[in-house]
Tab-separated table of C-alpha atoms and ligand atoms in Angstrom:
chain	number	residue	atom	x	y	z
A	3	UNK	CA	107.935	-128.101	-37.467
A	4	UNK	CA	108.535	-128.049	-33.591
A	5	UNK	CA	105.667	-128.444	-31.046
A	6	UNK	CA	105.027	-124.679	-29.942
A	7	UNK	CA	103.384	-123.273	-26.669
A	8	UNK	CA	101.664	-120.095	-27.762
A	9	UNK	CA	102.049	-120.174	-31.757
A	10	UNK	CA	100.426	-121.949	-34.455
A	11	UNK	CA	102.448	-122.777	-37.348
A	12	UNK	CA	100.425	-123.885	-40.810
A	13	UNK	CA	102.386	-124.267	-44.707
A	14	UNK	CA	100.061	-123.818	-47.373
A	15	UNK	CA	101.679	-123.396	-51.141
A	16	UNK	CA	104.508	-122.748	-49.587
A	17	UNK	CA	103.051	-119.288	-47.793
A	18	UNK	CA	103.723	-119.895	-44.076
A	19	UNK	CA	101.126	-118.703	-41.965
A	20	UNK	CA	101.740	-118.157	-38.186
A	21	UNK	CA	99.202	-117.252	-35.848
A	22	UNK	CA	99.825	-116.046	-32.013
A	23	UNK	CA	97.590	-117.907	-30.203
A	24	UNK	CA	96.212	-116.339	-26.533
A	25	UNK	CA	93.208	-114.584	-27.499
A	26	UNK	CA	92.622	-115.010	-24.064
A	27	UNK	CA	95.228	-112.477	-23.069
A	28	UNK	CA	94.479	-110.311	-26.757
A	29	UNK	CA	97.313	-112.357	-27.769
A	30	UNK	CA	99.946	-110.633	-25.688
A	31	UNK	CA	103.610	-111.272	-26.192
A	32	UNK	CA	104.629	-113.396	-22.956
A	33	UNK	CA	107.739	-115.603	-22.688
A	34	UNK	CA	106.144	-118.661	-24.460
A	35	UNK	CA	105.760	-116.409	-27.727
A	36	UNK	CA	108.972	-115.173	-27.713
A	37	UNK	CA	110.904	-118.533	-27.031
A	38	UNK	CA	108.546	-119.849	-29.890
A	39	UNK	CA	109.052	-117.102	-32.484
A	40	UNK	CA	113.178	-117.344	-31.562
A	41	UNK	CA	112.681	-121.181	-32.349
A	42	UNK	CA	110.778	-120.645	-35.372
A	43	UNK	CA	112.291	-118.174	-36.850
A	44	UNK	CA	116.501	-118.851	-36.577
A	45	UNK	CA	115.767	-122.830	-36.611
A	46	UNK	CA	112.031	-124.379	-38.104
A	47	UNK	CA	111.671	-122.477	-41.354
A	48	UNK	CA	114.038	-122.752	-44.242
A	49	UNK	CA	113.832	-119.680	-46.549
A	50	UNK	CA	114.708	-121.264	-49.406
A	51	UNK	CA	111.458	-123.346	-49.269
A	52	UNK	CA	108.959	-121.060	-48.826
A	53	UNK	CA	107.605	-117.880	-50.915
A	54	UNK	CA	106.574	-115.616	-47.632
A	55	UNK	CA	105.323	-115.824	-44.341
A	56	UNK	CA	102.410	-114.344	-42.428
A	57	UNK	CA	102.011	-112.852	-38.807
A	58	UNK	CA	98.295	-112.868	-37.210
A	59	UNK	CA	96.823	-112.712	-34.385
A	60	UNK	CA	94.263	-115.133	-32.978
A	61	UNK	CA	90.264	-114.285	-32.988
A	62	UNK	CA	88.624	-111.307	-34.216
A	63	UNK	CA	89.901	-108.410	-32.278
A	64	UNK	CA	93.634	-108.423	-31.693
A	65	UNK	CA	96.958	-109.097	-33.839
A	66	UNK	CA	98.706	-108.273	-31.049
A	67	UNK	CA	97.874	-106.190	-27.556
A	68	UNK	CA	100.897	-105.326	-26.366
A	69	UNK	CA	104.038	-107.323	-24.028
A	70	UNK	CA	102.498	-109.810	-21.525
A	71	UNK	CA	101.530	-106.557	-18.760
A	72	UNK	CA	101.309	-109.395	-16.577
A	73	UNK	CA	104.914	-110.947	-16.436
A	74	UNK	CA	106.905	-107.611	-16.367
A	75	UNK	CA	105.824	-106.054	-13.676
A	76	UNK	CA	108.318	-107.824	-11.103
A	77	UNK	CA	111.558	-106.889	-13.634
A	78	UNK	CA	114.460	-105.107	-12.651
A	79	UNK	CA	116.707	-102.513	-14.790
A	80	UNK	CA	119.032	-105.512	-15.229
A	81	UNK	CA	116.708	-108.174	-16.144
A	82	UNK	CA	114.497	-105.718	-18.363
A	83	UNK	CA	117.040	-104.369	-20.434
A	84	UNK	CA	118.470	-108.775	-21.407
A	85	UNK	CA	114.330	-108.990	-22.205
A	86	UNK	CA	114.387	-105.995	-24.428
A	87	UNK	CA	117.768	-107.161	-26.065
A	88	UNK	CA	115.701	-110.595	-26.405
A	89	UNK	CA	113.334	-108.559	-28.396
A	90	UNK	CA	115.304	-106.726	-30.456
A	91	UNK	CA	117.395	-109.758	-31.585
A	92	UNK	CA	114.317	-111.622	-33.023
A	93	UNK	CA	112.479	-108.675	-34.129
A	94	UNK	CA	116.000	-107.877	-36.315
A	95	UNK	CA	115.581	-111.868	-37.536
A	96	UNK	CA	112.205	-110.810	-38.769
A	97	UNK	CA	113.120	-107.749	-40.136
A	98	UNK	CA	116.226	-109.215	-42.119
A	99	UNK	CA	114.420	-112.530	-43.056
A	100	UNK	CA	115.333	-113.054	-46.835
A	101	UNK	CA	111.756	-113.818	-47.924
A	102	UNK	CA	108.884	-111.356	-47.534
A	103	UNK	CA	106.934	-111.083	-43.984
A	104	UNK	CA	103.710	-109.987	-43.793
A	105	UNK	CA	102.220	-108.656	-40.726
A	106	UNK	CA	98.290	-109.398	-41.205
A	107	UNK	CA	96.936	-107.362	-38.420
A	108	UNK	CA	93.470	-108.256	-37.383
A	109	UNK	CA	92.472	-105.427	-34.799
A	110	UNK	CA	94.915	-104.195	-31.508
A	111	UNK	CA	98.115	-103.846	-32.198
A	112	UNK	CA	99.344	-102.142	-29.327
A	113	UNK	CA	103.245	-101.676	-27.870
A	114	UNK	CA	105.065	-104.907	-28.363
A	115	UNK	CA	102.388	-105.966	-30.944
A	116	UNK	CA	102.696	-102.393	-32.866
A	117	UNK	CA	106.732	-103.661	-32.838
A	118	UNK	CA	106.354	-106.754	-34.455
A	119	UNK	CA	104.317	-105.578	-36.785
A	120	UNK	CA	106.801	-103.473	-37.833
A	121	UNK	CA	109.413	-105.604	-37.715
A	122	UNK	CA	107.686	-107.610	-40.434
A	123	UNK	CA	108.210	-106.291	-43.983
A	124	UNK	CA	104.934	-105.082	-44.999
A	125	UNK	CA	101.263	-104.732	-43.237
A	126	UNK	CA	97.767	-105.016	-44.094
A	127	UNK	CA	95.079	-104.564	-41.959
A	128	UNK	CA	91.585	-103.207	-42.177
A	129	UNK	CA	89.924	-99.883	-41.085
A	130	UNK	CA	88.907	-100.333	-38.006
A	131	UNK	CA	92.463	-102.283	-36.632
A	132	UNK	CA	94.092	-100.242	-34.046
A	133	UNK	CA	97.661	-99.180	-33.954
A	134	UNK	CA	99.096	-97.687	-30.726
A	135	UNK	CA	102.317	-97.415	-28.405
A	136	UNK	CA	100.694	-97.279	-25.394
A	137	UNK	CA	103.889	-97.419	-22.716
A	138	UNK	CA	104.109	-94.108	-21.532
A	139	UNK	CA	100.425	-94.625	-20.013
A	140	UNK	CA	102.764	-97.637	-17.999
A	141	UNK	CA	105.670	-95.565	-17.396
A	142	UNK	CA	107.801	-97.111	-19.603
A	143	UNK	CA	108.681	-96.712	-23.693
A	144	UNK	CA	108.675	-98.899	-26.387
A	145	UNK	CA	110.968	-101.748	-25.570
A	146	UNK	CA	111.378	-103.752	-28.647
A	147	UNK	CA	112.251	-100.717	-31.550
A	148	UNK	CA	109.512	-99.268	-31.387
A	149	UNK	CA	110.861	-95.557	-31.002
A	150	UNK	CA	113.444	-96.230	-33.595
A	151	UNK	CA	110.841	-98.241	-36.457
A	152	UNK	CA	108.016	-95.990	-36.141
A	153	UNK	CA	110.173	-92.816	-37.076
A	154	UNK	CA	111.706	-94.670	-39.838
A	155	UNK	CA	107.463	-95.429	-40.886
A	156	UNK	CA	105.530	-92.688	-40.349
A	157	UNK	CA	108.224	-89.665	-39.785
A	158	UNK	CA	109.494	-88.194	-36.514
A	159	UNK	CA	106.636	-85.743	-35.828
A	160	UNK	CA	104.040	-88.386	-35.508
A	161	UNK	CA	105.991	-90.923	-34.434
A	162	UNK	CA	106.708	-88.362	-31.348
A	163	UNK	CA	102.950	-87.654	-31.180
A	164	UNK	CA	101.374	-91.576	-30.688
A	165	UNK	CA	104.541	-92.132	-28.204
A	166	UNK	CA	104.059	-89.344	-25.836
A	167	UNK	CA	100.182	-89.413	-26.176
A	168	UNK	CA	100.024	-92.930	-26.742
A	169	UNK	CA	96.711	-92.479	-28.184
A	170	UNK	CA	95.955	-94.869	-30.732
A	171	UNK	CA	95.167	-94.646	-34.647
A	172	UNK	CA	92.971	-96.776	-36.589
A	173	UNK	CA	93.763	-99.059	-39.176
A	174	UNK	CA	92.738	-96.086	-42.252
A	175	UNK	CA	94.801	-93.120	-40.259
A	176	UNK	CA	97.489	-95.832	-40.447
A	177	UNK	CA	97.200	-96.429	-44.118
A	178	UNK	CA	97.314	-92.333	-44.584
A	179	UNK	CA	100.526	-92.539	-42.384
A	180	UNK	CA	102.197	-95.203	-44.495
A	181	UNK	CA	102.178	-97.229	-41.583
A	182	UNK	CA	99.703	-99.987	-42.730
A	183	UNK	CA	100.321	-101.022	-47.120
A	184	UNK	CA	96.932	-102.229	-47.903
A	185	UNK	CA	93.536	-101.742	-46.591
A	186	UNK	CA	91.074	-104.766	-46.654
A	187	UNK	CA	88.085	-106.057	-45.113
A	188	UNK	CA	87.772	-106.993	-41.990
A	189	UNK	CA	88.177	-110.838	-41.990
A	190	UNK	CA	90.329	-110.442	-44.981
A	191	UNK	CA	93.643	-109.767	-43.650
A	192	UNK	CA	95.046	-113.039	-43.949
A	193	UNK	CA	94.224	-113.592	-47.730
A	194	UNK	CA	94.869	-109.974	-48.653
A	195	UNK	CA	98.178	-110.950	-46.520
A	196	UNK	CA	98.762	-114.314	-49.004
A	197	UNK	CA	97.626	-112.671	-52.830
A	198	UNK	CA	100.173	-110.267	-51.698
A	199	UNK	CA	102.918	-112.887	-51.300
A	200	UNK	CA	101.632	-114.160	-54.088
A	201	UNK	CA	102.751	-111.401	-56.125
A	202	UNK	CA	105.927	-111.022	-54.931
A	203	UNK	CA	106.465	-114.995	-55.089
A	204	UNK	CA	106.562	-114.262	-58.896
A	205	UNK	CA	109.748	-112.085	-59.071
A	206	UNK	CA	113.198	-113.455	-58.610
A	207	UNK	CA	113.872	-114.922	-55.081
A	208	UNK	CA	116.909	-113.692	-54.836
A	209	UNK	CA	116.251	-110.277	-56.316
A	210	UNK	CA	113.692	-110.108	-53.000
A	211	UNK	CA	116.243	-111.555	-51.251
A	212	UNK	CA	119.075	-108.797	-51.489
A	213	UNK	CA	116.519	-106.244	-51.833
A	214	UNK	CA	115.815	-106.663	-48.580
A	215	UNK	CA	118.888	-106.932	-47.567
A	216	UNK	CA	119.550	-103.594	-48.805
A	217	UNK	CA	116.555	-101.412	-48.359
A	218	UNK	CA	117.573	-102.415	-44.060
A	219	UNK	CA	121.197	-101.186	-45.030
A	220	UNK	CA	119.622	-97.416	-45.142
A	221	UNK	CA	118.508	-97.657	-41.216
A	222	UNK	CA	121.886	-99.824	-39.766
A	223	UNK	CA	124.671	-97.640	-38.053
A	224	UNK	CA	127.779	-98.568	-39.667
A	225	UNK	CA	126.348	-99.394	-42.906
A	226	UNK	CA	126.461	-97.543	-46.298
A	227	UNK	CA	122.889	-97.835	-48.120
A	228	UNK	CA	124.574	-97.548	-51.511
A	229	UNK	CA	127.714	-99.447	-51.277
A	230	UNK	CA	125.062	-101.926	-49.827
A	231	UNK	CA	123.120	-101.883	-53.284
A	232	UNK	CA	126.180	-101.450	-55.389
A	233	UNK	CA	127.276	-105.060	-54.021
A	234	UNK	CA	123.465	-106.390	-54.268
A	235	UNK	CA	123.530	-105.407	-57.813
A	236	UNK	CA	126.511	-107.079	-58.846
A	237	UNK	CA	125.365	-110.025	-57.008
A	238	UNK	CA	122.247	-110.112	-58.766
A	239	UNK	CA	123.611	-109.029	-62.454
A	240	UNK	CA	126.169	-112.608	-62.135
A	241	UNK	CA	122.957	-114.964	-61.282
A	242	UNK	CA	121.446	-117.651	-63.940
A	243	UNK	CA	117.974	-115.890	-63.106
A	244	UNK	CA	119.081	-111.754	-64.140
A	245	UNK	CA	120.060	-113.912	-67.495
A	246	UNK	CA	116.595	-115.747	-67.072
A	247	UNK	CA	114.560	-112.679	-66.433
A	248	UNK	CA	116.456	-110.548	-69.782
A	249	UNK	CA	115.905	-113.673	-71.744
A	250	UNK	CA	112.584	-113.715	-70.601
A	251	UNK	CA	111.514	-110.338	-71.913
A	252	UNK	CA	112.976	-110.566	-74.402
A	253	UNK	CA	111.896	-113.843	-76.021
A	254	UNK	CA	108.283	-112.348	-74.813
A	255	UNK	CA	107.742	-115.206	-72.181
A	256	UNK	CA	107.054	-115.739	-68.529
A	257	UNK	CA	110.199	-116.274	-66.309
A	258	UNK	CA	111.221	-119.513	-64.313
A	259	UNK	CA	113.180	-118.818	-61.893
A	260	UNK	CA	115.545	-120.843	-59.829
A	261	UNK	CA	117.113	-119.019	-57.269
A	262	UNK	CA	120.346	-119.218	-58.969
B	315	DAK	N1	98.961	-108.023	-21.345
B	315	DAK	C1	98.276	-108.944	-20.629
B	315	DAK	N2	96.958	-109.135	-20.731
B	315	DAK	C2	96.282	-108.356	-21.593
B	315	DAK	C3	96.925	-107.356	-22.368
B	315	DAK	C4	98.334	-107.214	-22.221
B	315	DAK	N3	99.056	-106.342	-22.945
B	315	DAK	N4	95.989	-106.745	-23.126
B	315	DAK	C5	94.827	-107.336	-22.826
B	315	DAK	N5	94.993	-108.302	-21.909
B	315	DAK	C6	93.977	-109.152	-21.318
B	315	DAK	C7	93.129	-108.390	-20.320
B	315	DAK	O1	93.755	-108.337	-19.072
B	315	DAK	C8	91.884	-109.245	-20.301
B	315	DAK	O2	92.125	-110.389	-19.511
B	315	DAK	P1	91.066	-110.855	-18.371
B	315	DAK	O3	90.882	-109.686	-17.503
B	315	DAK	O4	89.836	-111.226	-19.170
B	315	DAK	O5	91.746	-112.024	-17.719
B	315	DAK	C9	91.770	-109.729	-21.744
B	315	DAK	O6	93.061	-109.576	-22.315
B	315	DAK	C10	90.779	-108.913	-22.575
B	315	DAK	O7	91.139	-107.541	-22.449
B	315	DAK	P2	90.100	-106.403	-22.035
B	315	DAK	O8	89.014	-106.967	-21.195
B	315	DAK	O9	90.891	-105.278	-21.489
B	315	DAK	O10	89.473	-106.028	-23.455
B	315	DAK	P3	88.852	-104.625	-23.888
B	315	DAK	O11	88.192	-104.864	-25.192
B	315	DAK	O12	88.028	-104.056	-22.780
B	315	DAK	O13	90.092	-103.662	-24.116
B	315	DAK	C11	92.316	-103.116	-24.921
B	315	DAK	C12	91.016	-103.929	-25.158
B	315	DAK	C13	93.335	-103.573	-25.967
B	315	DAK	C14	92.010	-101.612	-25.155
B	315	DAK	C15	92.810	-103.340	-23.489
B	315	DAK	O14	92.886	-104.752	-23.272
B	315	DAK	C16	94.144	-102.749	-23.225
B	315	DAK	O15	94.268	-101.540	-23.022
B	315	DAK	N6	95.135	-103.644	-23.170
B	315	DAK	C17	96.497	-103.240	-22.808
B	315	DAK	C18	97.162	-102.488	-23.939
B	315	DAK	C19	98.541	-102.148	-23.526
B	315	DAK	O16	98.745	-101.232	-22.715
B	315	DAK	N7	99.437	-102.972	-23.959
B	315	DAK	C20	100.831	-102.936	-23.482
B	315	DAK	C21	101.565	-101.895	-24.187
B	315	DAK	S1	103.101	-101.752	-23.469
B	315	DAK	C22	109.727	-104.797	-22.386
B	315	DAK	C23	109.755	-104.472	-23.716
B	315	DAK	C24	108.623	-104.048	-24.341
B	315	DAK	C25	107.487	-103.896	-23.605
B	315	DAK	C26	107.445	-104.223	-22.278
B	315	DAK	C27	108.568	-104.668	-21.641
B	315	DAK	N8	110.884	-105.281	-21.700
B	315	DAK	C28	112.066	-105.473	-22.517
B	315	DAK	C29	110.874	-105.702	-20.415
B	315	DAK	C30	106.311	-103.462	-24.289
B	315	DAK	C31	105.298	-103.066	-23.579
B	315	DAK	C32	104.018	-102.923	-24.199
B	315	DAK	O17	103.649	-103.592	-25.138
């Protein structure tokens, strides 16, 4: 893996577990993180050797506090709209990444770092984690999908509430919402983060894979939802591991799968 500037990258059994690193700043998304996650994501990690990957924040009380507050202030309309595009293009690598992402969120996650959690397939976090989309209190919105992910979440009523109040909810309102999948301990969010991968590191890769693929179909302009499943499923039926998995059941045995 590359040398990065404001991520840590660490491979254990396959589970890939990176960590934004500026608890200094409550680990708020400058340019460093970006240009790290863009690298990481569409270059360093091959899908097809890992089961999952993990998204945490560094120290004890943030996943993720927002965009950098510091480095946008001097943007114009021009500039801030080929940042948000930035955004949105990596946050749609996450979201579309054919293994599972995990947001672990570990306390703030505020604006930008409410977004990425989102992006990311599934969250955990624990009660007292914060969730918010703060902007309006900057005179701005969500930049990175945030209007657009949070109704597809938690509904448009209380999506519209937390953006134009930008109050923030904690990690058990979240839960309620549907916004956060599994409560845990504080402390635990990273290996509440990996048992989950775990799990889904047991069905068929590609079954994840295209599932993926076609539970996003449902919120893409221009796409049909069903036809998208309809070709997933024919996909799938024509692999060695759909014969594998019938086999499997019904020779009362465990699987192996090959991603064929
Ligand atoms: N940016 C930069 N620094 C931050 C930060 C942030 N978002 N959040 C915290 N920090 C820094 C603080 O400045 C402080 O640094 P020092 O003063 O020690 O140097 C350090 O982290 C510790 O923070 P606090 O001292 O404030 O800690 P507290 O426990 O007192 O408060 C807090 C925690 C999370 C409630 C508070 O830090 C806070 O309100 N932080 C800001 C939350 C926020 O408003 N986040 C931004 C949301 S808006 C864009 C696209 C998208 C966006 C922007 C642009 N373009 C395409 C251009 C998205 C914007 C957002 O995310």
């Amino acid at each position: 893996m590359s040398n990065y500037k404001a991520i840590t990258v660490q491979e254990n059994n396959k589970i890939v577990l990176v960590t934004i690193n500026r608890p200094h700043a409550l680990n708020a998304l400058n340019n460093d993180v970006f240009e790290d996650l863009i690298r990481l994501f569409n270059d360093d990690l091959d899908p097809r050797k890992i089961n999952g990957v993990i998204i945490t924040g560094a120290g004890e009380k943030a996943f993720v506090a927002g965009a950098d507050i510091k480095e946008f202030l001097s943007l114009d309309a021009q500039k801030a709209r080929e940042l948000s595009k930035r955004g949105h293009d990596i946050f749609a690598v996450i979201e579309n990444f054919p293994v599972v992402v995990v947001a672990a969120v570990n306390g703030f996650a505020l604006g930008g770092g409410c977004e990425l959690a989102m992006a990311c397939h599934l969250r955990v976090a624990h009660a007292n984690a914060r969730f918010g989309q703060p902007e309006v209190n900057l005179g701005i919105l969500p930049g990175y999908g945030g209007t657009q992910r949070l109704v597809h979440l938690i509904g448009k009523g209380r999506a519209m509430e937390m953006i134009m109040t930008g109050d923030m909810i904690d990690g058990t309102t979240a839960h309620t919402f549907g916004l956060v999948n599994i409560l845990c301990e504080a402390g635990a969010e990273v290996a509440t983060a990996t048992k989950l991968i775990e799990k889904i590191a047991k069905k068929a890769p590609l079954a994840i894979a295209e599932t993926i693929k076609a539970v996003n179909a449902h919120f893409r302009h221009g796409k049909d939802g069903y036809q998208t499943e309809i070709d997933s499923f024919g996909k799938l039926a024509a692999t060695e591991d759909f014969r594998e998995g019938a086999t499997a059941f019904i020779e009362k045995r465990k699987p192996g799968w090959k991603g064929l």
